């Protein structure tokens, strides 16, 4: 199945309910507003239907000179098929185009499978940071492993 990567647009939000709660989608919407002002990037991966089956954002606010990949999610029915790898490759290209020489990914400490994927793609863990975000049930607190990759 061919999968195309493109910039996410506001109309895609309604088709991304599979990726998280309404609170998560509000956070994505905020990032889309920043992307519209050229201060962030947000991508979706779509089969020929054009409907998003994966999505992920890049923020340039967390690490100077680096693009941080976050909010990465592949539709649960389509995980493990290479779509996340494809999306990360496209995101690294955009980070390079913006003149950054490294990419970072933040992933929860208790998600070793995702960490294994990022390690396979060349990311090295170098720090752990506390993080929290609003959910529909209140504030969720966690610890994230920060992983980085030099982009040649
Ligand atoms: C992590 C994720 C983005 C990777 O995308 P993907 O398309 O599934 O990954 P790919 O097919 O390109 O690569 C396969 C690898 O991804 C990882 N992976 C696959 N399914 C996964 C899952 N449900 N959760 C975490 N990692 C997963 C594994 O390392 C896998 O390799 P393995 O099969 O040898 O164990 C995707 O699986 C996902 O959305 N998982 C649930 C949410 C999540 O963990 N997000 C990460 C936030 S940082």
PDB file of C-alpha atoms and ligand atoms in Angstrom:
ATOM      1  CA  UNK A   1       0.000   0.000   0.000  1.00  0.00           C
ATOM      2  CA  UNK A   2       1.571   3.347  -0.989  1.00  0.00           C
ATOM      3  CA  UNK A   3       1.735   5.835   1.881  1.00  0.00           C
ATOM      4  CA  UNK A   4       2.358   9.533   1.260  1.00  0.00           C
ATOM      5  CA  UNK A   5       3.676  11.988   3.829  1.00  0.00           C
ATOM      6  CA  UNK A   6       2.341  15.564   3.776  1.00  0.00           C
ATOM      7  CA  UNK A   7       1.907  18.549   6.076  1.00  0.00           C
ATOM      8  CA  UNK A   8      -1.103  18.169   8.344  1.00  0.00           C
ATOM      9  CA  UNK A   9      -3.959  20.625   7.796  1.00  0.00           C
ATOM     10  CA  UNK A  10      -6.729  21.615  10.202  1.00  0.00           C
ATOM     11  CA  UNK A  11      -9.302  19.433   8.413  1.00  0.00           C
ATOM     12  CA  UNK A  12      -7.183  16.339   9.254  1.00  0.00           C
ATOM     13  CA  UNK A  13      -7.861  16.787  12.995  1.00  0.00           C
ATOM     14  CA  UNK A  14     -11.350  15.316  12.707  1.00  0.00           C
ATOM     15  CA  UNK A  15      -9.834  12.205  11.110  1.00  0.00           C
ATOM     16  CA  UNK A  16      -7.226  11.713  13.879  1.00  0.00           C
ATOM     17  CA  UNK A  17      -9.533  10.779  16.757  1.00  0.00           C
ATOM     18  CA  UNK A  18      -7.814   7.356  16.800  1.00  0.00           C
ATOM     19  CA  UNK A  19      -4.590   9.082  17.981  1.00  0.00           C
ATOM     20  CA  UNK A  20      -5.786  10.294  21.369  1.00  0.00           C
ATOM     21  CA  UNK A  21      -8.274  12.067  23.590  1.00  0.00           C
ATOM     22  CA  UNK A  22     -10.006  15.377  22.832  1.00  0.00           C
ATOM     23  CA  UNK A  23      -7.387  17.015  25.113  1.00  0.00           C
ATOM     24  CA  UNK A  24      -4.614  15.544  22.954  1.00  0.00           C
ATOM     25  CA  UNK A  25      -6.306  16.790  19.792  1.00  0.00           C
ATOM     26  CA  UNK A  26      -6.509  20.282  21.316  1.00  0.00           C
ATOM     27  CA  UNK A  27      -2.732  20.124  21.911  1.00  0.00           C
ATOM     28  CA  UNK A  28      -2.249  19.076  18.272  1.00  0.00           C
ATOM     29  CA  UNK A  29      -4.459  21.963  17.154  1.00  0.00           C
ATOM     30  CA  UNK A  30      -2.179  24.389  19.082  1.00  0.00           C
ATOM     31  CA  UNK A  31       0.844  23.007  17.239  1.00  0.00           C
ATOM     32  CA  UNK A  32      -0.967  23.410  13.908  1.00  0.00           C
ATOM     33  CA  UNK A  33      -1.477  27.095  14.722  1.00  0.00           C
ATOM     34  CA  UNK A  34       2.285  27.414  15.342  1.00  0.00           C
ATOM     35  CA  UNK A  35       2.969  25.524  12.099  1.00  0.00           C
ATOM     36  CA  UNK A  36       0.763  27.999  10.211  1.00  0.00           C
ATOM     37  CA  UNK A  37       3.102  30.720  11.524  1.00  0.00           C
ATOM     38  CA  UNK A  38       6.142  28.681  10.408  1.00  0.00           C
ATOM     39  CA  UNK A  39       7.249  28.040  14.019  1.00  0.00           C
ATOM     40  CA  UNK A  40       6.582  24.277  14.068  1.00  0.00           C
ATOM     41  CA  UNK A  41       5.862  21.425  11.663  1.00  0.00           C
ATOM     42  CA  UNK A  42       3.194  18.754  11.735  1.00  0.00           C
ATOM     43  CA  UNK A  43       2.996  15.763   9.377  1.00  0.00           C
ATOM     44  CA  UNK A  44       0.513  13.059   8.516  1.00  0.00           C
ATOM     45  CA  UNK A  45       1.000   9.806   6.598  1.00  0.00           C
ATOM     46  CA  UNK A  46      -1.880   8.842   4.303  1.00  0.00           C
ATOM     47  CA  UNK A  47      -2.774   5.896   2.091  1.00  0.00           C
ATOM     48  CA  UNK A  48      -4.430   6.738  -1.266  1.00  0.00           C
ATOM     49  CA  UNK A  49      -7.708   7.601   0.534  1.00  0.00           C
ATOM     50  CA  UNK A  50      -5.929  10.720   1.845  1.00  0.00           C
ATOM     51  CA  UNK A  51      -7.105   9.952   5.385  1.00  0.00           C
ATOM     52  CA  UNK A  52      -4.324  10.153   8.026  1.00  0.00           C
ATOM     53  CA  UNK A  53      -3.122   6.846   9.501  1.00  0.00           C
ATOM     54  CA  UNK A  54      -0.103   8.333  11.289  1.00  0.00           C
ATOM     55  CA  UNK A  55       0.897  11.738  12.576  1.00  0.00           C
ATOM     56  CA  UNK A  56       3.684  13.531  14.377  1.00  0.00           C
ATOM     57  CA  UNK A  57       4.902  17.007  15.189  1.00  0.00           C
ATOM     58  CA  UNK A  58       8.235  18.805  15.290  1.00  0.00           C
ATOM     59  CA  UNK A  59       8.815  21.564  17.789  1.00  0.00           C
ATOM     60  CA  UNK A  60      11.810  23.876  17.634  1.00  0.00           C
ATOM     61  CA  UNK A  61      11.199  25.318  21.134  1.00  0.00           C
ATOM     62  CA  UNK A  62      12.736  22.579  23.315  1.00  0.00           C
ATOM     63  CA  UNK A  63      16.351  22.305  22.144  1.00  0.00           C
ATOM     64  CA  UNK A  64      18.182  25.191  20.454  1.00  0.00           C
ATOM     65  CA  UNK A  65      19.482  24.237  16.988  1.00  0.00           C
ATOM     66  CA  UNK A  66      17.528  20.984  17.060  1.00  0.00           C
ATOM     67  CA  UNK A  67      14.100  19.805  15.969  1.00  0.00           C
ATOM     68  CA  UNK A  68      12.242  17.700  18.533  1.00  0.00           C
ATOM     69  CA  UNK A  69       9.910  15.023  17.171  1.00  0.00           C
ATOM     70  CA  UNK A  70       6.901  14.428  19.403  1.00  0.00           C
ATOM     71  CA  UNK A  71       3.249  13.373  19.497  1.00  0.00           C
ATOM     72  CA  UNK A  72       4.155  10.509  17.164  1.00  0.00           C
ATOM     73  CA  UNK A  73       1.359   7.982  16.635  1.00  0.00           C
ATOM     74  CA  UNK A  74       0.477   5.358  14.053  1.00  0.00           C
ATOM     75  CA  UNK A  75      -3.092   4.033  13.828  1.00  0.00           C
ATOM     76  CA  UNK A  76      -3.273   0.988  16.168  1.00  0.00           C
ATOM     77  CA  UNK A  77      -4.370  -1.276  13.291  1.00  0.00           C
ATOM     78  CA  UNK A  78      -1.327  -0.337  11.206  1.00  0.00           C
ATOM     79  CA  UNK A  79       1.570  -0.366  13.695  1.00  0.00           C
ATOM     80  CA  UNK A  80       4.701  -2.352  12.939  1.00  0.00           C
ATOM     81  CA  UNK A  81       4.426  -1.969   9.148  1.00  0.00           C
ATOM     82  CA  UNK A  82       7.135   0.655   8.639  1.00  0.00           C
ATOM     83  CA  UNK A  83       4.892   3.733   8.597  1.00  0.00           C
ATOM     84  CA  UNK A  84       6.494   5.260  11.713  1.00  0.00           C
ATOM     85  CA  UNK A  85       9.958   4.781  10.178  1.00  0.00           C
ATOM     86  CA  UNK A  86       8.795   6.495   6.965  1.00  0.00           C
ATOM     87  CA  UNK A  87       7.310   9.394   8.912  1.00  0.00           C
ATOM     88  CA  UNK A  88      10.439   9.894  11.021  1.00  0.00           C
ATOM     89  CA  UNK A  89      12.573   9.964   7.831  1.00  0.00           C
ATOM     90  CA  UNK A  90      10.387  12.728   6.357  1.00  0.00           C
ATOM     91  CA  UNK A  91      10.527  14.644   9.640  1.00  0.00           C
ATOM     92  CA  UNK A  92      14.323  14.444   9.727  1.00  0.00           C
ATOM     93  CA  UNK A  93      14.397  15.859   6.156  1.00  0.00           C
ATOM     94  CA  UNK A  94      12.259  18.827   7.280  1.00  0.00           C
ATOM     95  CA  UNK A  95      14.481  19.417  10.334  1.00  0.00           C
ATOM     96  CA  UNK A  96      17.525  19.517   8.011  1.00  0.00           C
ATOM     97  CA  UNK A  97      15.727  21.871   5.598  1.00  0.00           C
ATOM     98  CA  UNK A  98      15.228  24.232   8.529  1.00  0.00           C
ATOM     99  CA  UNK A  99      18.991  24.334   9.080  1.00  0.00           C
ATOM    100  CA  UNK A 100      19.139  22.175  12.211  1.00  0.00           C
ATOM    101  CA  UNK A 101      21.928  19.627  12.543  1.00  0.00           C
ATOM    102  CA  UNK A 102      20.277  17.307  15.034  1.00  0.00           C
ATOM    103  CA  UNK A 103      16.926  15.762  15.842  1.00  0.00           C
ATOM    104  CA  UNK A 104      15.576  14.738  19.217  1.00  0.00           C
ATOM    105  CA  UNK A 105      12.754  12.402  20.165  1.00  0.00           C
ATOM    106  CA  UNK A 106      11.060  12.344  23.579  1.00  0.00           C
ATOM    107  CA  UNK A 107       9.515   9.058  24.586  1.00  0.00           C
ATOM    108  CA  UNK A 108       8.074   7.804  27.873  1.00  0.00           C
ATOM    109  CA  UNK A 109      10.576   5.808  29.958  1.00  0.00           C
ATOM    110  CA  UNK A 110       8.155   2.867  30.087  1.00  0.00           C
ATOM    111  CA  UNK A 111       7.879   2.528  26.285  1.00  0.00           C
ATOM    112  CA  UNK A 112      10.893   0.299  25.488  1.00  0.00           C
ATOM    113  CA  UNK A 113       9.476  -0.858  22.138  1.00  0.00           C
ATOM    114  CA  UNK A 114       9.312   2.669  20.753  1.00  0.00           C
ATOM    115  CA  UNK A 115      12.757   3.391  22.265  1.00  0.00           C
ATOM    116  CA  UNK A 116      14.130   0.315  20.472  1.00  0.00           C
ATOM    117  CA  UNK A 117      12.811   1.649  17.154  1.00  0.00           C
ATOM    118  CA  UNK A 118      14.408   5.060  17.701  1.00  0.00           C
ATOM    119  CA  UNK A 119      17.724   3.441  18.726  1.00  0.00           C
ATOM    120  CA  UNK A 120      17.620   1.391  15.507  1.00  0.00           C
ATOM    121  CA  UNK A 121      17.139   4.643  13.568  1.00  0.00           C
ATOM    122  CA  UNK A 122      20.295   6.110  15.153  1.00  0.00           C
ATOM    123  CA  UNK A 123      18.947   7.932  18.218  1.00  0.00           C
ATOM    124  CA  UNK A 124      20.937   7.789  21.469  1.00  0.00           C
ATOM    125  CA  UNK A 125      19.339   8.321  24.880  1.00  0.00           C
ATOM    126  CA  UNK A 126      21.082  11.056  26.863  1.00  0.00           C
ATOM    127  CA  UNK A 127      18.681  12.428  29.475  1.00  0.00           C
ATOM    128  CA  UNK A 128      15.438  11.930  31.351  1.00  0.00           C
ATOM    129  CA  UNK A 129      13.071  14.833  31.981  1.00  0.00           C
ATOM    130  CA  UNK A 130       9.817  15.142  33.928  1.00  0.00           C
ATOM    131  CA  UNK A 131       6.812  16.051  31.783  1.00  0.00           C
ATOM    132  CA  UNK A 132       3.100  16.554  32.276  1.00  0.00           C
ATOM    133  CA  UNK A 133       0.133  17.247  30.062  1.00  0.00           C
ATOM    134  CA  UNK A 134      -3.596  17.751  30.363  1.00  0.00           C
ATOM    135  CA  UNK A 135      -5.805  14.753  29.748  1.00  0.00           C
ATOM    136  CA  UNK A 136      -9.587  14.472  29.871  1.00  0.00           C
ATOM    137  CA  UNK A 137      -9.096  13.069  33.431  1.00  0.00           C
ATOM    138  CA  UNK A 138      -6.776  15.827  34.684  1.00  0.00           C
ATOM    139  CA  UNK A 139      -3.008  16.345  34.698  1.00  0.00           C
ATOM    140  CA  UNK A 140      -0.911  13.338  33.633  1.00  0.00           C
ATOM    141  CA  UNK A 141       2.648  13.287  35.007  1.00  0.00           C
ATOM    142  CA  UNK A 142       5.407  11.135  33.566  1.00  0.00           C
ATOM    143  CA  UNK A 143       9.127  10.934  32.786  1.00  0.00           C
ATOM    144  CA  UNK A 144      10.462  11.124  29.253  1.00  0.00           C
ATOM    145  CA  UNK A 145      13.707   9.724  27.865  1.00  0.00           C
ATOM    146  CA  UNK A 146      15.317  12.263  25.537  1.00  0.00           C
ATOM    147  CA  UNK A 147      17.061  10.688  22.529  1.00  0.00           C
ATOM    148  CA  UNK A 148      19.154  12.560  19.953  1.00  0.00           C
ATOM    149  CA  UNK A 149      20.590  11.931  16.495  1.00  0.00           C
ATOM    150  CA  UNK A 150      23.114  13.965  14.528  1.00  0.00           C
ATOM    151  CA  UNK A 151      21.752  14.744  11.052  1.00  0.00           C
ATOM    152  CA  UNK A 152      24.611  14.802   8.554  1.00  0.00           C
TER     153      UNK A 152
HETATM  154  C1  LIG B   1       5.938   3.888  18.120  1.00  0.00           C
HETATM  155  C2  LIG B   1       5.273   4.027  16.741  1.00  0.00           C
HETATM  156  C3  LIG B   1       5.118   5.505  16.383  1.00  0.00           C
HETATM  157  C4  LIG B   1       6.195   3.356  15.700  1.00  0.00           C
HETATM  158  O1  LIG B   1       5.574   3.374  14.432  1.00  0.00           O
HETATM  159  P1  LIG B   1       5.366   1.984  13.619  1.00  0.00           P
HETATM  160  O2  LIG B   1       4.858   2.315  12.289  1.00  0.00           O
HETATM  161  O3  LIG B   1       4.555   1.055  14.457  1.00  0.00           O
HETATM  162  O4  LIG B   1       6.883   1.456  13.588  1.00  0.00           O
HETATM  163  P2  LIG B   1       7.651   0.752  12.373  1.00  0.00           P
HETATM  164  O5  LIG B   1       6.741  -0.244  11.752  1.00  0.00           O
HETATM  165  O6  LIG B   1       8.277   1.780  11.492  1.00  0.00           O
HETATM  166  O7  LIG B   1       8.826   0.034  13.154  1.00  0.00           O
HETATM  167  C5  LIG B   1       8.518  -1.142  13.905  1.00  0.00           C
HETATM  168  C6  LIG B   1       9.046  -0.946  15.291  1.00  0.00           C
HETATM  169  O8  LIG B   1       8.273   0.053  15.976  1.00  0.00           O
HETATM  170  C7  LIG B   1       8.121  -0.318  17.347  1.00  0.00           C
HETATM  171  N1  LIG B   1       6.695  -0.557  17.597  1.00  0.00           N
HETATM  172  C8  LIG B   1       5.823  -1.239  16.839  1.00  0.00           C
HETATM  173  N2  LIG B   1       4.597  -1.242  17.418  1.00  0.00           N
HETATM  174  C9  LIG B   1       4.725  -0.531  18.563  1.00  0.00           C
HETATM  175  C10 LIG B   1       3.800  -0.176  19.594  1.00  0.00           C
HETATM  176  N3  LIG B   1       2.526  -0.545  19.591  1.00  0.00           N
HETATM  177  N4  LIG B   1       4.246   0.603  20.598  1.00  0.00           N
HETATM  178  C11 LIG B   1       5.554   1.000  20.636  1.00  0.00           C
HETATM  179  N5  LIG B   1       6.463   0.669  19.681  1.00  0.00           N
HETATM  180  C12 LIG B   1       6.056  -0.076  18.664  1.00  0.00           C
HETATM  181  C13 LIG B   1       8.948  -1.571  17.540  1.00  0.00           C
HETATM  182  O9  LIG B   1      10.275  -1.200  17.893  1.00  0.00           O
HETATM  183  C14 LIG B   1       8.919  -2.178  16.154  1.00  0.00           C
HETATM  184  O10 LIG B   1       9.970  -3.041  15.928  1.00  0.00           O
HETATM  185  P3  LIG B   1       9.770  -4.608  16.288  1.00  0.00           P
HETATM  186  O11 LIG B   1       8.573  -5.039  15.505  1.00  0.00           O
HETATM  187  O12 LIG B   1      11.068  -5.209  15.820  1.00  0.00           O
HETATM  188  O13 LIG B   1       9.555  -4.669  17.771  1.00  0.00           O
HETATM  189  C15 LIG B   1       3.863   3.313  16.713  1.00  0.00           C
HETATM  190  O14 LIG B   1       4.030   1.940  16.919  1.00  0.00           O
HETATM  191  C16 LIG B   1       2.869   3.861  17.724  1.00  0.00           C
HETATM  192  O15 LIG B   1       2.120   4.795  17.420  1.00  0.00           O
HETATM  193  N6  LIG B   1       2.832   3.235  18.913  1.00  0.00           N
HETATM  194  C17 LIG B   1       1.868   3.593  19.956  1.00  0.00           C
HETATM  195  C18 LIG B   1       2.103   5.001  20.476  1.00  0.00           C
HETATM  196  C19 LIG B   1       3.547   5.226  20.835  1.00  0.00           C
HETATM  197  O16 LIG B   1       4.181   4.416  21.488  1.00  0.00           O
HETATM  198  N7  LIG B   1       4.061   6.394  20.400  1.00  0.00           N
HETATM  199  C20 LIG B   1       5.433   6.794  20.635  1.00  0.00           C
HETATM  200  C21 LIG B   1       5.450   8.123  21.271  1.00  0.00           C
HETATM  201  S1  LIG B   1       7.109   8.751  21.373  1.00  0.00           S
END
